[in-house]
Coordinates of N, CA, C and O in Angstrom, one line a residue:
X1 N 81.2 112.6 100.8 CA 81.5 111.3 101.2 C 81.1 110.3 100.0 O 80.9 109.1 100.3
X2 N 81.0 110.9 98.9 CA 80.7 110.1 97.7 C 81.7 109.0 97.5 O 82.9 109.2 97.6
X3 N 81.2 107.8 97.2 CA 82.0 106.6 96.9 C 82.8 106.1 98.2 O 83.6 105.2 98.0
X4 N 82.5 106.6 99.3 CA 83.1 106.1 100.6 C 82.1 105.1 101.2 O 80.9 105.3 101.2
X5 N 82.7 104.0 101.7 CA 81.8 103.1 102.5 C 81.7 103.6 103.9 O 82.6 104.3 104.4
X6 N 80.7 103.2 104.6 CA 80.5 103.7 105.9 C 81.7 103.5 106.9 O 81.9 104.3 107.7
X7 N 82.4 102.4 106.7 CA 83.6 102.2 107.6 C 84.6 103.2 107.4 O 85.5 103.4 108.2
X8 N 84.7 103.8 106.2 CA 85.7 104.8 105.9 C 85.3 106.2 106.0 O 86.0 107.1 105.7
X9 N 84.1 106.5 106.5 CA 83.6 107.8 106.7 C 84.6 108.6 107.7 O 85.0 108.0 108.7
X10 N 85.0 109.8 107.3 CA 85.9 110.5 108.1 C 85.6 110.6 109.6 O 86.5 110.5 110.5
X11 N 84.3 110.9 109.9 CA 84.0 111.0 111.3 C 84.1 109.7 112.1 O 84.4 109.7 113.3
X12 N 83.9 108.6 111.4 CA 84.1 107.3 112.1 C 85.6 107.0 112.3 O 86.0 106.5 113.3
X13 N 86.4 107.4 111.3 CA 87.9 107.3 111.5 C 88.4 108.1 112.6 O 89.2 107.7 113.4
X14 N 87.8 109.3 112.7 CA 88.2 110.2 113.9 C 87.8 109.6 115.2 O 88.5 109.7 116.2
X15 N 86.6 109.0 115.2 CA 86.1 108.3 116.4 C 87.1 107.2 116.8 O 87.3 106.9 118.0
X16 N 87.6 106.5 115.8 CA 88.6 105.4 116.1 C 89.9 106.0 116.7 O 90.4 105.4 117.7
X17 N 90.3 107.1 116.1 CA 91.5 107.7 116.6 C 91.3 108.2 118.1 O 92.1 108.0 118.9
X18 N 90.1 108.8 118.3 CA 89.8 109.2 119.7 C 89.8 108.0 120.6 O 90.3 108.1 121.8
X19 N 89.2 106.9 120.2 CA 89.2 105.7 121.1 C 90.6 105.2 121.3 O 90.9 104.8 122.5
X20 N 91.5 105.2 120.3 CA 92.9 104.8 120.5 C 93.6 105.7 121.5 O 94.3 105.3 122.4
X21 N 93.4 107.0 121.4 CA 94.1 108.0 122.3 C 93.5 107.8 123.7 O 94.2 108.0 124.6
X22 N 92.2 107.5 123.8 CA 91.6 107.4 125.1 C 92.1 106.1 125.8 O 92.5 106.1 127.0
X23 N 92.2 105.0 125.0 CA 92.7 103.7 125.6 C 94.2 103.7 125.8 O 94.7 103.1 126.8
X24 N 94.9 104.4 125.0 CA 96.4 104.4 125.0 C 96.9 105.8 125.0 O 97.3 106.3 124.0
X25 N 96.9 106.5 126.2 CA 97.4 107.9 126.2 C 98.8 108.1 125.6 O 99.2 109.1 125.1
X26 N 99.6 107.1 125.8 CA 101.0 107.1 125.3 C 101.2 106.2 124.1 O 102.1 105.4 124.0
X27 N 100.3 106.4 123.2 CA 100.2 105.6 122.0 C 101.5 105.5 121.2 O 102.0 104.5 120.8
X28 N 102.1 106.7 121.0 CA 103.3 106.7 120.2 C 104.4 105.9 120.8 O 105.1 105.2 120.1
X29 N 104.6 106.0 122.1 CA 105.6 105.3 122.8 C 105.3 103.8 122.7 O 106.2 103.0 122.5
X30 N 104.1 103.4 122.8 CA 103.7 102.0 122.7 C 104.0 101.5 121.3 O 104.5 100.4 121.1
X31 N 103.7 102.2 120.3 CA 103.9 101.8 118.9 C 105.4 101.7 118.6 O 105.9 100.9 117.8
X32 N 106.2 102.5 119.3 CA 107.7 102.5 119.1 C 108.3 101.3 119.8 O 109.3 100.8 119.3
X33 N 107.8 101.0 120.9 CA 108.5 99.9 121.7 C 108.0 98.5 121.5 O 108.7 97.6 121.7
X34 N 106.8 98.3 121.0 CA 106.2 97.0 120.8 C 106.9 96.3 119.6 O 106.9 96.8 118.5
X35 N 107.4 95.1 119.9 CA 108.0 94.3 118.8 C 107.2 93.1 118.3 O 107.5 92.6 117.2
X36 N 106.2 92.8 119.0 CA 105.3 91.7 118.7 C 104.2 92.1 117.7 O 103.4 93.0 118.0
X37 N 104.2 91.6 116.5 CA 103.2 92.0 115.5 C 101.8 91.8 115.9 O 100.9 92.6 115.6
X38 N 101.5 90.7 116.7 CA 100.1 90.5 117.2 C 99.7 91.5 118.2 O 98.6 92.0 118.2
X39 N 100.7 92.0 119.0 CA 100.4 93.0 120.0 C 100.1 94.3 119.3 O 99.2 95.1 119.7
X40 N 100.9 94.7 118.3 CA 100.7 95.9 117.5 C 99.3 95.9 116.9 O 98.6 96.9 116.9
X41 N 99.0 94.7 116.3 CA 97.7 94.6 115.6 C 96.6 94.8 116.7 O 95.6 95.5 116.4
X42 N 96.8 94.2 117.9 CA 95.8 94.3 118.9 C 95.6 95.8 119.4 O 94.5 96.2 119.8
X43 N 96.7 96.5 119.4 CA 96.6 97.9 119.8 C 95.7 98.7 118.9 O 94.9 99.5 119.3
X44 N 95.9 98.5 117.6 CA 95.1 99.2 116.6 C 93.7 98.7 116.4 O 92.9 99.3 115.7
X45 N 93.4 97.5 117.0 CA 92.1 96.9 116.8 C 91.1 97.4 117.8 O 90.4 96.7 118.5
X46 N 91.0 98.7 117.9 CA 90.1 99.4 118.9 C 88.8 99.8 118.2 O 88.8 100.3 117.1
X47 N 87.7 99.5 118.8 CA 86.4 99.9 118.2 C 86.1 101.3 118.6 O 86.6 101.8 119.6
X48 N 85.4 102.0 117.7 CA 85.1 103.4 118.1 C 84.1 103.4 119.3 O 83.6 102.4 119.7
X49 N 83.8 104.6 119.8 CA 82.8 104.7 120.9 C 81.5 104.1 120.5 O 81.2 103.8 119.4
X50 N 80.7 103.9 121.5 CA 79.4 103.2 121.4 C 78.5 103.8 120.3 O 77.8 103.2 119.5
X51 N 78.5 105.2 120.3 CA 77.7 105.9 119.3 C 78.0 105.5 117.9 O 77.2 105.2 117.1
X52 N 79.3 105.4 117.6 CA 79.8 105.1 116.3 C 79.7 103.6 115.9 O 79.9 103.3 114.8
X53 N 79.5 102.8 116.9 CA 79.3 101.4 116.6 C 77.8 101.1 116.2 O 77.5 100.1 115.6
X54 N 77.0 102.2 116.3 CA 75.6 102.0 116.0 C 75.1 103.1 115.0 O 73.9 103.1 114.7
X55 N 76.0 103.9 114.5 CA 75.6 105.0 113.6 C 76.6 105.1 112.5 O 77.8 105.1 112.7
X56 N 76.1 105.3 111.2 CA 77.0 105.5 110.1 C 77.5 107.0 110.1 O 78.6 107.2 109.8
X57 N 76.6 107.9 110.4 CA 76.9 109.3 110.4 C 76.1 109.9 111.6 O 75.3 109.2 112.2
X58 N 76.2 111.2 111.8 CA 75.5 111.8 112.9 C 74.0 111.7 112.6 O 73.5 112.1 111.6
X59 N 73.3 111.0 113.6 CA 71.9 110.8 113.5 C 71.4 109.8 112.5 O 70.2 109.7 112.2
X60 N 72.3 109.0 111.9 CA 71.9 108.0 110.9 C 72.3 106.6 111.5 O 73.5 106.2 111.4
X61 N 71.3 105.9 112.1 CA 71.6 104.6 112.7 C 71.9 103.6 111.6 O 71.4 103.6 110.5
X62 N 72.7 102.6 112.0 CA 73.1 101.5 111.1 C 72.2 100.3 111.4 O 71.7 100.1 112.6
X63 N 71.9 99.5 110.4 CA 71.1 98.3 110.6 C 71.7 97.3 111.5 O 71.1 96.5 112.2
X64 N 73.1 97.2 111.4 CA 73.8 96.2 112.2 C 75.0 96.9 112.9 O 75.4 98.0 112.4
X65 N 75.5 96.4 114.0 CA 76.6 97.0 114.6 C 77.8 97.2 113.8 O 78.1 96.3 113.0
X66 N 78.5 98.3 113.9 CA 79.8 98.5 113.1 C 81.0 98.4 114.1 O 80.9 98.8 115.2
X67 N 82.0 97.8 113.6 CA 83.2 97.6 114.4 C 84.3 98.6 114.1 O 84.0 99.7 113.5
X68 N 85.5 98.3 114.4 CA 86.6 99.2 114.2 C 87.2 98.9 112.9 O 86.5 98.5 111.9
X69 N 88.5 99.0 112.8 CA 89.2 98.8 111.5 C 89.3 97.3 111.2 O 89.4 96.5 112.1
X70 N 89.3 97.0 109.9 CA 89.4 95.6 109.5 C 90.9 95.2 109.7 O 91.8 96.0 109.8
X71 N 91.1 93.9 109.7 CA 92.5 93.4 109.8 C 93.3 93.9 108.6 O 94.5 94.2 108.9
X72 N 92.8 94.0 107.4 CA 93.6 94.5 106.3 C 93.9 96.0 106.5 O 95.0 96.4 106.2
X73 N 93.0 96.7 107.0 CA 93.3 98.2 107.3 C 94.3 98.3 108.3 O 95.2 99.2 108.2
X74 N 94.3 97.5 109.4 CA 95.3 97.5 110.4 C 96.7 97.2 109.8 O 97.7 97.9 110.1
X75 N 96.7 96.2 109.0 CA 98.0 95.8 108.4 C 98.6 97.0 107.5 O 99.8 97.2 107.5
X76 N 97.7 97.6 106.8 CA 98.1 98.7 105.9 C 98.6 99.9 106.8 O 99.7 100.5 106.5
X77 N 98.0 100.1 107.9 CA 98.4 101.2 108.9 C 99.8 100.8 109.4 O 100.7 101.7 109.6
X78 N 99.9 99.6 109.8 CA 101.2 99.2 110.4 C 102.3 99.3 109.4 O 103.4 99.9 109.7
X79 N 102.1 98.9 108.2 CA 103.1 98.9 107.1 C 103.4 100.4 106.6 O 104.6 100.7 106.4
X80 N 102.4 101.2 106.5 CA 102.6 102.5 105.9 C 102.6 103.6 106.8 O 102.9 104.8 106.5
X81 N 102.4 103.4 108.1 CA 102.4 104.4 109.1 C 103.4 104.1 110.3 O 104.3 104.8 110.6
X82 N 103.1 103.0 110.9 CA 103.9 102.6 112.1 C 105.3 102.3 111.8 O 106.2 102.9 112.5
X83 N 105.6 101.5 110.8 CA 107.0 101.1 110.5 C 107.8 102.3 110.0 O 108.9 102.5 110.5
X84 N 107.3 103.1 109.1 CA 108.1 104.3 108.7 C 108.3 105.3 109.9 O 109.3 105.9 110.0
X85 N 107.3 105.4 110.7 CA 107.4 106.2 111.9 C 108.5 105.7 112.8 O 109.3 106.5 113.3
X86 N 108.5 104.4 113.0 CA 109.6 103.8 113.9 C 111.0 104.1 113.3 O 111.9 104.5 114.0
X87 N 111.1 104.0 112.0 CA 112.4 104.2 111.4 C 112.8 105.7 111.5 O 113.9 106.0 111.8
X88 N 111.8 106.5 111.3 CA 112.1 108.0 111.3 C 112.6 108.4 112.7 O 113.6 109.1 112.9
X89 N 111.9 107.9 113.8 CA 112.3 108.2 115.1 C 113.7 107.6 115.4 O 114.5 108.3 116.0
X90 N 113.9 106.4 115.0 CA 115.2 105.7 115.2 C 116.3 106.5 114.5 O 117.4 106.7 115.0
X91 N 116.0 107.0 113.3 CA 117.0 107.8 112.6 C 117.3 109.1 113.3 O 118.4 109.5 113.4
X92 N 116.3 109.8 113.9 CA 116.5 111.0 114.6 C 117.3 110.8 115.9 O 118.0 111.7 116.3
X93 N 117.2 109.6 116.4 CA 117.9 109.2 117.6 C 119.3 108.7 117.3 O 120.0 108.3 118.2
X94 N 119.6 108.5 116.0 CA 120.9 108.0 115.6 C 121.0 106.5 115.8 O 122.1 105.9 115.9
X95 N 119.8 105.8 115.8 CA 119.8 104.3 116.0 C 119.1 103.6 114.9 O 118.5 102.5 115.1
X96 N 119.2 104.2 113.7 CA 118.4 103.6 112.5 C 118.9 102.2 112.2 O 118.1 101.3 111.9
X97 N 120.2 102.0 112.2 CA 120.8 100.7 111.9 C 120.3 99.6 112.9 O 119.9 98.5 112.5
X98 N 120.3 99.9 114.1 CA 119.9 99.0 115.1 C 118.4 98.7 115.0 O 118.0 97.5 115.2
X99 N 117.6 99.6 114.7 CA 116.1 99.4 114.6 C 115.7 98.8 113.2 O 114.7 98.1 113.2
X100 N 116.6 98.9 112.2 CA 116.2 98.4 110.9 C 115.9 96.9 110.9 O 114.9 96.5 110.2
X101 N 116.7 96.1 111.6 CA 116.4 94.7 111.6 C 115.1 94.4 112.2 O 114.4 93.5 111.7
X102 N 114.7 95.1 113.2 CA 113.4 94.8 113.9 C 112.3 95.3 112.9 O 111.2 94.6 112.8
X103 N 112.4 96.4 112.2 CA 111.4 96.9 111.3 C 111.3 95.9 110.1 O 110.1 95.5 109.7
X104 N 112.4 95.4 109.6 CA 112.3 94.4 108.5 C 111.6 93.1 109.0 O 110.8 92.5 108.3
X105 N 111.9 92.7 110.2 CA 111.3 91.5 110.8 C 109.8 91.7 110.9 O 109.0 90.8 110.6
X106 N 109.4 92.9 111.4 CA 108.0 93.2 111.5 C 107.3 93.2 110.1 O 106.2 92.6 109.9
X107 N 107.9 93.7 109.1 CA 107.4 93.8 107.8 C 107.3 92.3 107.2 O 106.3 92.0 106.5
X108 N 108.2 91.5 107.5 CA 108.2 90.1 107.1 C 107.0 89.3 107.8 O 106.5 88.3 107.2
X109 N 106.7 89.7 108.9 CA 105.6 89.0 109.7 C 104.2 89.5 109.3 O 103.2 88.8 109.6
X110 N 104.1 90.6 108.6 CA 102.8 91.0 108.1 C 102.4 90.4 106.8 O 103.3 90.2 105.9
X111 N 101.1 90.2 106.5 CA 100.7 89.7 105.2 C 101.0 90.8 104.1 O 101.0 92.0 104.4
X112 N 101.1 90.3 102.9 CA 101.3 91.3 101.8 C 100.1 92.2 101.6 O 99.0 91.8 102.0
X113 N 100.4 93.3 101.0 CA 99.3 94.2 100.7 C 98.4 93.5 99.6 O 98.9 92.6 98.9
X114 N 97.2 93.9 99.5 CA 96.2 93.4 98.5 C 95.8 94.5 97.7 O 94.7 95.1 97.9
X115 N 96.6 94.8 96.7 CA 96.2 95.9 95.7 C 96.3 95.4 94.3 O 96.7 94.2 94.1
X116 N 96.0 96.2 93.3 CA 95.9 95.8 92.0 C 97.3 95.3 91.4 O 97.3 94.3 90.7
X117 N 98.4 95.9 91.9 CA 99.7 95.5 91.4 C 100.0 94.1 91.9 O 100.5 93.3 91.2
X118 N 99.8 93.9 93.2 CA 100.1 92.6 93.8 C 99.3 91.5 93.2 O 99.7 90.4 92.9
X119 N 98.0 91.8 93.1 CA 97.1 90.8 92.5 C 97.5 90.5 91.1 O 97.5 89.3 90.7
X120 N 97.9 91.5 90.3 CA 98.3 91.2 88.9 C 99.6 90.4 88.9 O 99.6 89.4 88.1
X121 N 100.5 90.7 89.7 CA 101.8 89.9 89.7 C 101.5 88.5 90.2 O 102.1 87.5 89.7
X122 N 100.6 88.3 91.2 CA 100.3 87.0 91.6 C 99.6 86.2 90.5 O 99.9 85.0 90.3
X123 N 98.8 86.8 89.7 CA 98.1 86.2 88.6 C 99.1 85.8 87.5 O 98.9 84.8 86.8
X124 N 100.2 86.5 87.5 CA 101.3 86.2 86.5 C 102.3 85.1 87.1 O 103.3 84.8 86.4
X125 N 102.1 84.7 88.3 CA 102.9 83.6 88.9 C 104.0 84.1 89.9 O 104.8 83.3 90.3
X126 N 104.0 85.4 90.2 CA 105.0 85.9 91.1 C 104.6 85.6 92.5 O 103.4 85.8 92.9
X127 N 105.5 85.0 93.3 CA 105.2 84.6 94.7 C 105.5 85.8 95.6 O 106.7 86.2 95.7
X128 N 104.5 86.3 96.2 CA 104.6 87.4 97.2 C 103.9 87.0 98.5 O 102.7 86.8 98.5
X129 N 104.8 86.7 99.5 CA 104.2 86.1 100.7 C 104.1 87.0 101.9 O 103.4 86.6 102.8
X130 N 104.7 88.1 101.9 CA 104.6 89.0 103.1 C 104.7 90.5 102.7 O 104.9 90.8 101.5
X131 N 104.5 91.3 103.6 CA 104.5 92.8 103.4 C 105.9 93.3 102.9 O 105.9 94.2 102.1
X132 N 106.9 92.7 103.4 CA 108.3 93.2 102.9 C 108.4 92.9 101.4 O 108.9 93.8 100.7
X133 N 108.0 91.8 100.9 CA 108.1 91.4 99.5 C 107.1 92.3 98.7 O 107.5 92.8 97.6
X134 N 105.9 92.6 99.2 CA 105.0 93.4 98.4 C 105.5 94.8 98.3 O 105.4 95.5 97.3
X135 N 106.1 95.3 99.4 CA 106.7 96.7 99.4 C 107.8 96.7 98.4 O 108.0 97.7 97.7
X136 N 108.7 95.7 98.3 CA 109.8 95.7 97.4 C 109.2 95.7 95.9 O 109.8 96.4 95.1
X137 N 108.2 94.9 95.7 CA 107.6 94.9 94.4 C 107.0 96.2 94.0 O 107.2 96.7 92.9
X138 N 106.3 96.8 94.9 CA 105.7 98.1 94.7 C 106.8 99.2 94.4 O 106.6 100.1 93.5
X139 N 107.9 99.1 95.1 CA 108.9 100.1 94.9 C 109.6 99.9 93.5 O 109.9 100.8 92.8
X140 N 109.7 98.6 93.2 CA 110.3 98.3 91.9 C 109.4 98.8 90.7 O 109.9 99.4 89.8
X141 N 108.1 98.7 90.9 CA 107.1 99.2 89.9 C 107.2 100.7 89.8 O 107.3 101.3 88.8
X142 N 107.3 101.3 91.0 CA 107.4 102.8 91.0 C 108.6 103.3 90.3 O 108.6 104.2 89.6
X143 N 109.7 102.6 90.6 CA 111.0 103.0 90.0 C 111.1 102.8 88.5 O 111.8 103.4 87.8
X144 N 110.3 101.8 88.0 CA 110.3 101.4 86.6 C 109.4 102.3 85.7 O 109.5 102.3 84.5
X145 N 108.4 103.0 86.4 CA 107.5 103.8 85.6 C 108.3 105.0 85.0 O 109.0 105.6 85.7
X146 N 108.0 105.2 83.7 CA 108.7 106.3 83.0 C 107.7 107.5 83.1 O 106.6 107.5 82.6
X147 N 108.2 108.6 83.6 CA 107.4 109.9 83.6 C 108.0 110.8 82.5 O 109.2 111.1 82.5
X148 N 107.1 111.2 81.6 CA 107.5 112.1 80.5 C 108.1 113.4 81.1 O 107.6 113.9 82.1
X149 N 109.2 114.0 80.6 CA 109.9 115.1 81.1 C 108.9 116.3 81.3 O 109.1 117.1 82.3
X150 N 107.9 116.5 80.4 CA 107.1 117.7 80.6 C 106.1 117.5 81.8 O 105.6 118.5 82.3
X151 N 105.9 116.3 82.3 CA 105.1 116.1 83.5 C 105.9 115.9 84.8 O 105.4 115.8 85.8
X152 N 107.2 115.9 84.6 CA 108.1 115.7 85.8 C 108.4 117.1 86.4 O 109.0 117.9 85.8
X153 N 107.9 117.3 87.7 CA 108.1 118.6 88.3 C 109.5 118.8 88.8 O 109.9 119.9 89.1
X154 N 110.3 117.8 88.8 CA 111.7 117.9 89.3 C 112.7 118.3 88.2 O 113.9 118.4 88.5
X155 N 112.3 118.5 87.0 CA 113.2 118.8 85.9 C 113.2 120.3 85.6 O 112.3 121.0 86.0

């Protein structure tokens, strides 16, 4: 667990997943059907069990109470897990086109990611206002990076 902060300890993350599954037994269905971004955020804003609210690790109490996922972590989960999952399921059901507008609307309603690329572009004056725009910028950066042929496993 070197370089991990207590909120990111694997056993705490597992406790949050367990709390989610306990509170929402049909979690996947709920994540697929909910269209309101505030409701989706509320679903993922579950605190771990009481033990993990007061302990960093097994038998290691914390000085102050620990909560669940931060708002930024929840937004990253929505953007990088929930929305792709929704698209994948819609694609498997043959309804990808119908679901795409709702997924785009959800991405537009989420704040942009806060990573080094987005911060650098903002410092250069690029206006990035929502998660859809930050994802577009990140995809553009990914596509523009040149990988030397000897390091490219697909050649």
